[in-house]
PDB file of N, CA and C in Angstrom:
ATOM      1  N   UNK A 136       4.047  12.077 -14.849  1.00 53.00           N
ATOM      2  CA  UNK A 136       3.175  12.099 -13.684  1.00 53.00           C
ATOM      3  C   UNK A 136       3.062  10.677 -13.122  1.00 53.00           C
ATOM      4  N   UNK A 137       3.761  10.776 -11.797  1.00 67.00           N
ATOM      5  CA  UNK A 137       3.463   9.025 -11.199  1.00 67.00           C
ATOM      6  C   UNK A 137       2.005   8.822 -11.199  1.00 67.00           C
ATOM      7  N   UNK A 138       1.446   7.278 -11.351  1.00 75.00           N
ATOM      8  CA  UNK A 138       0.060   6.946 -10.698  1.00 75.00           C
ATOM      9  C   UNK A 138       0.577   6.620  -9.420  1.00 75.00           C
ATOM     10  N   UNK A 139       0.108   7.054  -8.475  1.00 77.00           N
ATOM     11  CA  UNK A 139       0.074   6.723  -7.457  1.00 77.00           C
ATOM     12  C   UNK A 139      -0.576   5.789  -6.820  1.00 77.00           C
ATOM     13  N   UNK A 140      -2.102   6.286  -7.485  1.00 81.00           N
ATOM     14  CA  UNK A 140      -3.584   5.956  -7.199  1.00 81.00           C
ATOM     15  C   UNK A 140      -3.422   4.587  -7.311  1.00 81.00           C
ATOM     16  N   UNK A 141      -2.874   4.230  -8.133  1.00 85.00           N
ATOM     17  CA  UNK A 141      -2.876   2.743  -8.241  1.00 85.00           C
ATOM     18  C   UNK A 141      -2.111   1.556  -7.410  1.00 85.00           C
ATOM     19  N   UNK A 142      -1.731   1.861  -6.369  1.00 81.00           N
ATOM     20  CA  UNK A 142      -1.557   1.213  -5.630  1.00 81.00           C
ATOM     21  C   UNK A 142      -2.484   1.036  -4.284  1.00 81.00           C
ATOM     22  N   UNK A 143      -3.149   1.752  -4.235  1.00 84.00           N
ATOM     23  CA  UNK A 143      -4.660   2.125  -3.567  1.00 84.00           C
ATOM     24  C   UNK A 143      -5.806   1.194  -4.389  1.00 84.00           C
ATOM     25  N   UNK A 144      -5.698   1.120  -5.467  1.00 88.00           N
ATOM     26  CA  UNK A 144      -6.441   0.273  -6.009  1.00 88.00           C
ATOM     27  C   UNK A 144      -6.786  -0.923  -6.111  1.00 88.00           C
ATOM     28  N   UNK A 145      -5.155  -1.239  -6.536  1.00 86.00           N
ATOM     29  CA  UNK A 145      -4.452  -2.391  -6.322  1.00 86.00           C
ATOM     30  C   UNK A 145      -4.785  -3.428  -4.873  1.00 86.00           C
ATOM     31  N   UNK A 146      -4.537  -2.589  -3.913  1.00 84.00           N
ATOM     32  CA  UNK A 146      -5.010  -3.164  -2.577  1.00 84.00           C
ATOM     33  C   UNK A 146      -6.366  -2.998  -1.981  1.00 84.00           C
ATOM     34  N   UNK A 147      -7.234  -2.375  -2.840  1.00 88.00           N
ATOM     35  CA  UNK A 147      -8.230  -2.724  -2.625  1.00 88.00           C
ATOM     36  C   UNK A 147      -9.166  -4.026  -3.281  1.00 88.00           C
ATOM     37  N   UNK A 148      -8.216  -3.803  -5.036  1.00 90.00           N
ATOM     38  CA  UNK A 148      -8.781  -5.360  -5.198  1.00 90.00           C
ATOM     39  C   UNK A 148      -8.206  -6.235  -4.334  1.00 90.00           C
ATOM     40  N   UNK A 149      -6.978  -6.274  -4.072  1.00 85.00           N
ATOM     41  CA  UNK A 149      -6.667  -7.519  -3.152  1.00 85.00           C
ATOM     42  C   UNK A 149      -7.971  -8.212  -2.052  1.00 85.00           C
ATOM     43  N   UNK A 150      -8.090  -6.562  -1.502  1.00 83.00           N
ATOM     44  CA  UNK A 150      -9.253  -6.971  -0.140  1.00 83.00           C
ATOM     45  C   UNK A 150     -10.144  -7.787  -0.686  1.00 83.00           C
ATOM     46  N   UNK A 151     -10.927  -6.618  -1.553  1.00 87.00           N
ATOM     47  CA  UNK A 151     -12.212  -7.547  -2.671  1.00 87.00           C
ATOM     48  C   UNK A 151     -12.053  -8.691  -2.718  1.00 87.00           C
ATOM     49  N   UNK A 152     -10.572  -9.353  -3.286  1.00 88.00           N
ATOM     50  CA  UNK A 152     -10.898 -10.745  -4.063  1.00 88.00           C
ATOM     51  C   UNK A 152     -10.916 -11.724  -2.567  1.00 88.00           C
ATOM     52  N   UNK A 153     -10.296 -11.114  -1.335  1.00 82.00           N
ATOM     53  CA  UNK A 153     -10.125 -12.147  -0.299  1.00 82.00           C
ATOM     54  C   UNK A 153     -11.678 -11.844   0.336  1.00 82.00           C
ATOM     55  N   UNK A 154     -12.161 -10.873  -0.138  1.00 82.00           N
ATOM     56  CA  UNK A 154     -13.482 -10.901   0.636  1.00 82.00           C
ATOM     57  C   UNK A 154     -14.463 -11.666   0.266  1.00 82.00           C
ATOM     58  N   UNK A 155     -14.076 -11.691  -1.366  1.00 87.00           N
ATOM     59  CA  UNK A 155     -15.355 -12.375  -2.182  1.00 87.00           C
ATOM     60  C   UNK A 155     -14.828 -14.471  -2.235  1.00 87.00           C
ATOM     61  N   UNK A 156     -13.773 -14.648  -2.063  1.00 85.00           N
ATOM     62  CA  UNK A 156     -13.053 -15.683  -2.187  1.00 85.00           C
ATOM     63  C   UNK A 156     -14.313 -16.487  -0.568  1.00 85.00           C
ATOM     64  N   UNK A 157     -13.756 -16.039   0.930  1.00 79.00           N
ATOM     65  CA  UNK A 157     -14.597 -16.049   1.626  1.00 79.00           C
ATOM     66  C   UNK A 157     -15.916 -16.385   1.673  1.00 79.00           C
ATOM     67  N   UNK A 158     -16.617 -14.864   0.972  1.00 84.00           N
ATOM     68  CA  UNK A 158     -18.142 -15.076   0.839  1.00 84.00           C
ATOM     69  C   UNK A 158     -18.226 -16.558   0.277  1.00 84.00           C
ATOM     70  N   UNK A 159     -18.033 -16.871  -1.205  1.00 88.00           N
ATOM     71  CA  UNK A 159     -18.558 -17.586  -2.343  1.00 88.00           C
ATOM     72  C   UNK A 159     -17.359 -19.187  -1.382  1.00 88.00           C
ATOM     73  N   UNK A 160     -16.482 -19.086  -0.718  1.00 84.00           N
ATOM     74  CA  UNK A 160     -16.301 -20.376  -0.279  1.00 84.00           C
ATOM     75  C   UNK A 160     -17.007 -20.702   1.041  1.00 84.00           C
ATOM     76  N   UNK A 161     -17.166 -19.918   2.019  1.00 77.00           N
ATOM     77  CA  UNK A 161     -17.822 -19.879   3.076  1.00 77.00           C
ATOM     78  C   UNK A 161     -19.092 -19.759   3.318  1.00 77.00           C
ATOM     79  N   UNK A 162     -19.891 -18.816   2.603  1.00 79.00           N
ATOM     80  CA  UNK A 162     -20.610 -18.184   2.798  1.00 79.00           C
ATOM     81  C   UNK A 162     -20.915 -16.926   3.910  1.00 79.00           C
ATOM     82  N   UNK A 163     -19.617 -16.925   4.380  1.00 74.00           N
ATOM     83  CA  UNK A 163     -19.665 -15.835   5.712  1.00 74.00           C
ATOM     84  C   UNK A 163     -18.733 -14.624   4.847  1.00 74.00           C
ATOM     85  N   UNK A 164     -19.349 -13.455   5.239  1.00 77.00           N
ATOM     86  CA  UNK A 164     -18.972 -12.115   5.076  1.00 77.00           C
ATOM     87  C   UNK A 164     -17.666 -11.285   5.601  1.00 77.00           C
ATOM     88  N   UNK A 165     -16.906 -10.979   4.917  1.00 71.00           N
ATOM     89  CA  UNK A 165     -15.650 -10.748   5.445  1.00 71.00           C
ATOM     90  C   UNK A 165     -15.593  -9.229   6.493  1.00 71.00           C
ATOM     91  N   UNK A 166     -16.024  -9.624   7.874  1.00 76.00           N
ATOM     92  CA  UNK A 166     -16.014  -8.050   8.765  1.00 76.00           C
ATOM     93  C   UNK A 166     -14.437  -8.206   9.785  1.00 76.00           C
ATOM     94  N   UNK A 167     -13.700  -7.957   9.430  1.00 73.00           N
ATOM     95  CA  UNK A 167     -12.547  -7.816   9.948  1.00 73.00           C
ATOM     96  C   UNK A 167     -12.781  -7.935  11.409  1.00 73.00           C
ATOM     97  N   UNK A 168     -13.485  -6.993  11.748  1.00 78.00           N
ATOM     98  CA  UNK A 168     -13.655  -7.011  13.619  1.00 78.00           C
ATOM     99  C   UNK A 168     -14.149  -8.859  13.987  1.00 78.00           C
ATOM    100  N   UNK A 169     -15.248  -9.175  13.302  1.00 79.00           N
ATOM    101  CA  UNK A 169     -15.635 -10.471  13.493  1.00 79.00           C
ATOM    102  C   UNK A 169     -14.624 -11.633  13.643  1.00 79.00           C
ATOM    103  N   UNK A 170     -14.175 -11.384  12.593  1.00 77.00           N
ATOM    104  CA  UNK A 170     -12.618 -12.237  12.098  1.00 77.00           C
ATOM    105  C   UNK A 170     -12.039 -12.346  13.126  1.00 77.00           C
ATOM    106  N   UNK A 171     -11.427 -11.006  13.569  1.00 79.00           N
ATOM    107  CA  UNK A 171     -10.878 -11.031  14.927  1.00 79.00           C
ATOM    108  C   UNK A 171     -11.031 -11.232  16.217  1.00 79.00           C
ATOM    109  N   UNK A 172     -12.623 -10.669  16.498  1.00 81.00           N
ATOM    110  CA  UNK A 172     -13.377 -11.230  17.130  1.00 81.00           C
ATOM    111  C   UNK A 172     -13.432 -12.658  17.388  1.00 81.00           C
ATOM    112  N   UNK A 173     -13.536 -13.821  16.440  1.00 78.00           N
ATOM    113  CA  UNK A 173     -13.432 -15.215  16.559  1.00 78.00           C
ATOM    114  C   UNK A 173     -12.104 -15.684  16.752  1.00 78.00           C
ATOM    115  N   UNK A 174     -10.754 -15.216  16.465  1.00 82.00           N
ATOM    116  CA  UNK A 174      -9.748 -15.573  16.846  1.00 82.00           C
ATOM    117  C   UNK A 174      -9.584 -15.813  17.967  1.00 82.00           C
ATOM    118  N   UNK A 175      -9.992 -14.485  19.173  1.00 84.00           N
ATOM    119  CA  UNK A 175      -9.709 -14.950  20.652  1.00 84.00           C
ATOM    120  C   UNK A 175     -10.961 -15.502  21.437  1.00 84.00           C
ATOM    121  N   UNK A 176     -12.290 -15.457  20.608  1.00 84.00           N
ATOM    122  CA  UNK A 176     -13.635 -15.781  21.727  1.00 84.00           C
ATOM    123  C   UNK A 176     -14.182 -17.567  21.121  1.00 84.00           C
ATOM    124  N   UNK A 177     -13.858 -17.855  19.927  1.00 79.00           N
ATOM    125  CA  UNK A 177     -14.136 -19.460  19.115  1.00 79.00           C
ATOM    126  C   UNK A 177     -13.446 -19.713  20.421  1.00 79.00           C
ATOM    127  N   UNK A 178     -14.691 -21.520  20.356  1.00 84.00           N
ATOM    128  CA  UNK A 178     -14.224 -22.378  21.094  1.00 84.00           C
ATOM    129  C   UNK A 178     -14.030 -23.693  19.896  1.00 84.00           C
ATOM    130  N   UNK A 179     -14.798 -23.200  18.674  1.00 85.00           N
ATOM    131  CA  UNK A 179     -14.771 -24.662  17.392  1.00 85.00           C
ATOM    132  C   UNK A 179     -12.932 -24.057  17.152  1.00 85.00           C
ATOM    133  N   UNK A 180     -12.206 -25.279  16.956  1.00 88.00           N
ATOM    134  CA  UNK A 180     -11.109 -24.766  16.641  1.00 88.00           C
ATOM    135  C   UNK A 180     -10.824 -24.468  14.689  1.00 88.00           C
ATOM    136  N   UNK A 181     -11.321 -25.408  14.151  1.00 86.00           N
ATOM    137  CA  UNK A 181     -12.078 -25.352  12.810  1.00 86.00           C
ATOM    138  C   UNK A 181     -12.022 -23.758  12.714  1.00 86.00           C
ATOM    139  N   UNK A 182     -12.942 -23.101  12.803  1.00 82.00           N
ATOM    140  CA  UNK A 182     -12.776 -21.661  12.961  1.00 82.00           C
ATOM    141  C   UNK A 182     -11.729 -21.073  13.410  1.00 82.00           C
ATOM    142  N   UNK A 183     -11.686 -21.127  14.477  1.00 86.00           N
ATOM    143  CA  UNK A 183     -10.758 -20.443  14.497  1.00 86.00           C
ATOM    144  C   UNK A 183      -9.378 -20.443  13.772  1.00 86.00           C
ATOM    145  N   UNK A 184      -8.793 -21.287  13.505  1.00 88.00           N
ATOM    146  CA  UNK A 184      -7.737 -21.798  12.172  1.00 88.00           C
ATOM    147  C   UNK A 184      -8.307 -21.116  10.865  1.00 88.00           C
ATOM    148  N   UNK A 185      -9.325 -21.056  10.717  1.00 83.00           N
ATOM    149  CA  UNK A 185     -10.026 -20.531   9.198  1.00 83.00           C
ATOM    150  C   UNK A 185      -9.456 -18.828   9.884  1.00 83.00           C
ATOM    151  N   UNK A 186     -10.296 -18.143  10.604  1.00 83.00           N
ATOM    152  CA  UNK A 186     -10.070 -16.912  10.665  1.00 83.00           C
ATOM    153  C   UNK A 186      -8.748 -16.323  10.901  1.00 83.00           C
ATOM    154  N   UNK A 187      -7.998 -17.366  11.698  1.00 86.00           N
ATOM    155  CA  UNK A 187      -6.558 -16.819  12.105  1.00 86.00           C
ATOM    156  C   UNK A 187      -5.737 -17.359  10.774  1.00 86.00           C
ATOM    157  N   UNK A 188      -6.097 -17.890   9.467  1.00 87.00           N
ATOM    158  CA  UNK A 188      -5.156 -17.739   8.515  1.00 87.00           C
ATOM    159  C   UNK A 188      -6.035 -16.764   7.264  1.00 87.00           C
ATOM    160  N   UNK A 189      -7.452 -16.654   7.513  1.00 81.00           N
ATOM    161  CA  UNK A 189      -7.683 -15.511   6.272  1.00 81.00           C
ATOM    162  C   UNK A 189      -6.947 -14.214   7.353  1.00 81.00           C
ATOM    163  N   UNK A 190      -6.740 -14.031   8.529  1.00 83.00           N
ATOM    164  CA  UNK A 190      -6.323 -12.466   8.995  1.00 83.00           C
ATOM    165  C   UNK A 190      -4.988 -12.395   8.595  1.00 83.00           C
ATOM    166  N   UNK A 191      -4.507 -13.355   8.660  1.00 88.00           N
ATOM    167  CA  UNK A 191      -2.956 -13.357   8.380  1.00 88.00           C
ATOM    168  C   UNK A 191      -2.253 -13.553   6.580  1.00 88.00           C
ATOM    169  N   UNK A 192      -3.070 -13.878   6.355  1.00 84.00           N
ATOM    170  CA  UNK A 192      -2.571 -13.272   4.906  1.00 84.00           C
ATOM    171  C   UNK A 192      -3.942 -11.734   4.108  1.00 84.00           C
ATOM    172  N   UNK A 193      -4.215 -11.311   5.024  1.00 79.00           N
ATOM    173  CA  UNK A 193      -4.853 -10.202   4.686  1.00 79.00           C
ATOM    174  C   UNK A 193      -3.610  -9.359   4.690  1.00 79.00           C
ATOM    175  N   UNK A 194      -2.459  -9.714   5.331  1.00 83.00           N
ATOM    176  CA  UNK A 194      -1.195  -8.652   6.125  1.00 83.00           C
ATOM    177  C   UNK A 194       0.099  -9.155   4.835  1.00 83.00           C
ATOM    178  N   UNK A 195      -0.371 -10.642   4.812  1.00 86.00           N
ATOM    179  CA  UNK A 195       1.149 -11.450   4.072  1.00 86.00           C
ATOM    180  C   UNK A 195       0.990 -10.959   2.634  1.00 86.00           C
ATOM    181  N   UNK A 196       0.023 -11.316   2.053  1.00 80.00           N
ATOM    182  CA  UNK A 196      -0.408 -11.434   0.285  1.00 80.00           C
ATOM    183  C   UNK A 196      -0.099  -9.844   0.248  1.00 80.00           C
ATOM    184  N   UNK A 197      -0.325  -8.778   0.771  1.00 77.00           N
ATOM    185  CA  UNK A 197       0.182  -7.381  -0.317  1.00 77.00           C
ATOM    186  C   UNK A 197       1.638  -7.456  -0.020  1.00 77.00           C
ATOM    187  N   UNK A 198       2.096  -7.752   1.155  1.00 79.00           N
ATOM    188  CA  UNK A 198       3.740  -7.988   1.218  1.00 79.00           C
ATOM    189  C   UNK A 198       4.776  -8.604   0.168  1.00 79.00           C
ATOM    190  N   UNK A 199       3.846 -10.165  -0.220  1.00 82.00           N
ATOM    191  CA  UNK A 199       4.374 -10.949  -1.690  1.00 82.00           C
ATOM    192  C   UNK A 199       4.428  -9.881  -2.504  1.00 82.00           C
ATOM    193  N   UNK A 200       3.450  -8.952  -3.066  1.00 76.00           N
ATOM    194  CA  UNK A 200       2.950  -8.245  -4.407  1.00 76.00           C
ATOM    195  C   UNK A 200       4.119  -7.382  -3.761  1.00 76.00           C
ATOM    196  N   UNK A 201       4.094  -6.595  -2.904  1.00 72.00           N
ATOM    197  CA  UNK A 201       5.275  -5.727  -2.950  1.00 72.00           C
ATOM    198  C   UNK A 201       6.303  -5.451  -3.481  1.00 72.00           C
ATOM    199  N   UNK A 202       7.386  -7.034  -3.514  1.00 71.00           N
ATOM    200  CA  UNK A 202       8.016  -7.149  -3.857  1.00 71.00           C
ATOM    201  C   UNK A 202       8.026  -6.983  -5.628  1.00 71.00           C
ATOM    202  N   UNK A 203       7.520  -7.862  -5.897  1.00 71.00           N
ATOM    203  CA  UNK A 203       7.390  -8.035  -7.816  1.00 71.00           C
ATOM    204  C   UNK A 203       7.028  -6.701  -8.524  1.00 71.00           C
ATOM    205  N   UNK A 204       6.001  -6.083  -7.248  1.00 69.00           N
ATOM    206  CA  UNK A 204       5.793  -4.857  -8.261  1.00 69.00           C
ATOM    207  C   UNK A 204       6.555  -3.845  -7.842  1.00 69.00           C
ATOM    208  N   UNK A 205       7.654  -3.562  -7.278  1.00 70.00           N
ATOM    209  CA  UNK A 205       8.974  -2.710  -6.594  1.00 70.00           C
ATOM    210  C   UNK A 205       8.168  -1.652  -6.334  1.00 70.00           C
ATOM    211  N   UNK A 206       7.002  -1.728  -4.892  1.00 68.00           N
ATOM    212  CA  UNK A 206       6.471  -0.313  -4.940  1.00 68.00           C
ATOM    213  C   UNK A 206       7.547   0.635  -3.772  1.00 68.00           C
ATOM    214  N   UNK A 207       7.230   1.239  -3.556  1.00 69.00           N
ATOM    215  CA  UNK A 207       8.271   2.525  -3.169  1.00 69.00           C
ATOM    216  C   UNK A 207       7.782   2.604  -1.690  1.00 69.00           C
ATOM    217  N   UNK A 208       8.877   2.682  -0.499  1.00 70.00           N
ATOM    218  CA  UNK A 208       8.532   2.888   0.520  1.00 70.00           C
ATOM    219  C   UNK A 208       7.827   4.200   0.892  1.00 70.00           C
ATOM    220  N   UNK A 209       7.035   3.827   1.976  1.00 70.00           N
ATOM    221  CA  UNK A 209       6.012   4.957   2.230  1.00 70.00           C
ATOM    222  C   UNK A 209       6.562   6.185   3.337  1.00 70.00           C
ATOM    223  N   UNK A 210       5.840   7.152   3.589  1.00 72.00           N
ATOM    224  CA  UNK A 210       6.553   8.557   4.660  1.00 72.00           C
ATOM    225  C   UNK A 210       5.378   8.177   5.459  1.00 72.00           C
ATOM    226  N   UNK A 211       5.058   6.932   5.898  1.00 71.00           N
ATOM    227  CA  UNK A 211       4.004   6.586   6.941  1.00 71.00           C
ATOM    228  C   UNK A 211       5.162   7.125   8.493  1.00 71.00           C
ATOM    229  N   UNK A 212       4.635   7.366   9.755  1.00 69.00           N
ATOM    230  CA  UNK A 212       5.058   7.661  10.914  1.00 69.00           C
ATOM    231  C   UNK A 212       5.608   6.411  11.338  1.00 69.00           C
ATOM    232  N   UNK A 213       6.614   6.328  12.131  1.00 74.00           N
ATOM    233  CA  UNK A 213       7.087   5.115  12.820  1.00 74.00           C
ATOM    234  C   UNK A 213       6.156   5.010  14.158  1.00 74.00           C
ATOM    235  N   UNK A 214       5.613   6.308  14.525  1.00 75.00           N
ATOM    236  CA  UNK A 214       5.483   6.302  15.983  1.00 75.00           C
ATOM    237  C   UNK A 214       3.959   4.792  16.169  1.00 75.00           C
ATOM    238  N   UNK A 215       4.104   4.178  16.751  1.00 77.00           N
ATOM    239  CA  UNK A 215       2.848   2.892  16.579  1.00 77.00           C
ATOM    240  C   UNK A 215       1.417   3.742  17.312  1.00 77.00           C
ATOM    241  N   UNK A 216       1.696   4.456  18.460  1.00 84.00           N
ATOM    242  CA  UNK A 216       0.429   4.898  18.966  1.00 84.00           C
ATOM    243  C   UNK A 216      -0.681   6.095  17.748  1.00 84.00           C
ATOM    244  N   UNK A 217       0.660   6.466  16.646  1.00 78.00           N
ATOM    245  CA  UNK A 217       0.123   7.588  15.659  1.00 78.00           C
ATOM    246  C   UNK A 217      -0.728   6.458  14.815  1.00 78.00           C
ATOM    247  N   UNK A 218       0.036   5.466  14.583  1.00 74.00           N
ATOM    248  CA  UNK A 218      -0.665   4.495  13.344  1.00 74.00           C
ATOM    249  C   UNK A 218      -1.820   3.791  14.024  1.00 74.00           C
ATOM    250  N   UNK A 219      -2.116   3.121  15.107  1.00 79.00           N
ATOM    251  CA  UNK A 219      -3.125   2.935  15.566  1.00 79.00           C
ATOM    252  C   UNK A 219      -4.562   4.235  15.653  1.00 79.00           C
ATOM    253  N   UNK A 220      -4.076   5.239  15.882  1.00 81.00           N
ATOM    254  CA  UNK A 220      -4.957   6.162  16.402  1.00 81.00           C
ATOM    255  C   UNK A 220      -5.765   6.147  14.753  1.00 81.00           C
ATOM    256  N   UNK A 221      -4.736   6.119  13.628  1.00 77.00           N
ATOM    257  CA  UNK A 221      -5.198   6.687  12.334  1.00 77.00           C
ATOM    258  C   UNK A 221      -5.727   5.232  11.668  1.00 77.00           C
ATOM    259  N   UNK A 222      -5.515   4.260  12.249  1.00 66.00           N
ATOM    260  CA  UNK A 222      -6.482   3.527  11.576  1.00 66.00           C
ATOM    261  C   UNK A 222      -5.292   1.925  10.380  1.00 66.00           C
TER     262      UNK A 222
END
């Protein structure tokens, strides 16, 4: 029986540890919309550099793990308007 589950897990600690990494170095709360939010509306550039490299390895760091742990490509849709709609 594959675990599956565990790659669901897996990337959720990831989130966790970049969320809690954040909190306990920043003190600011990891809300994705915010994050993004400050990428295009910051005028401190300080920030904005902070948020536009925690968003960007929110995407990079499970990509690294990918590799080492040979997980198995997914039957996700190619179509982009399906993957947006779903989140």
């Amino acid at each position: 029986m594959p675990l599956d589950w565990i790659y669901g897990l897996v990337g959720g600690v990831l989130i966790g540890c970049a969320g809690a990494v954040l909190l306990l170095g920043n003190g600011r709360i990891m809300g994705a919309s915010g994050l993004i939010f400050g990428i295009f509306k910051t005028t401190d550039r300080r920030i904005w550099i902070e948020n536009l490299a925690f968003v960007s390895a929110l995407f990079v760091v499970p990509m690294l793990f990918a590799g080492p742990l040979n997980i198995a490509p997914t039957d996700a849709s190619e179509n982009v308007i399906v993957l947006a709609i779903a989140g």
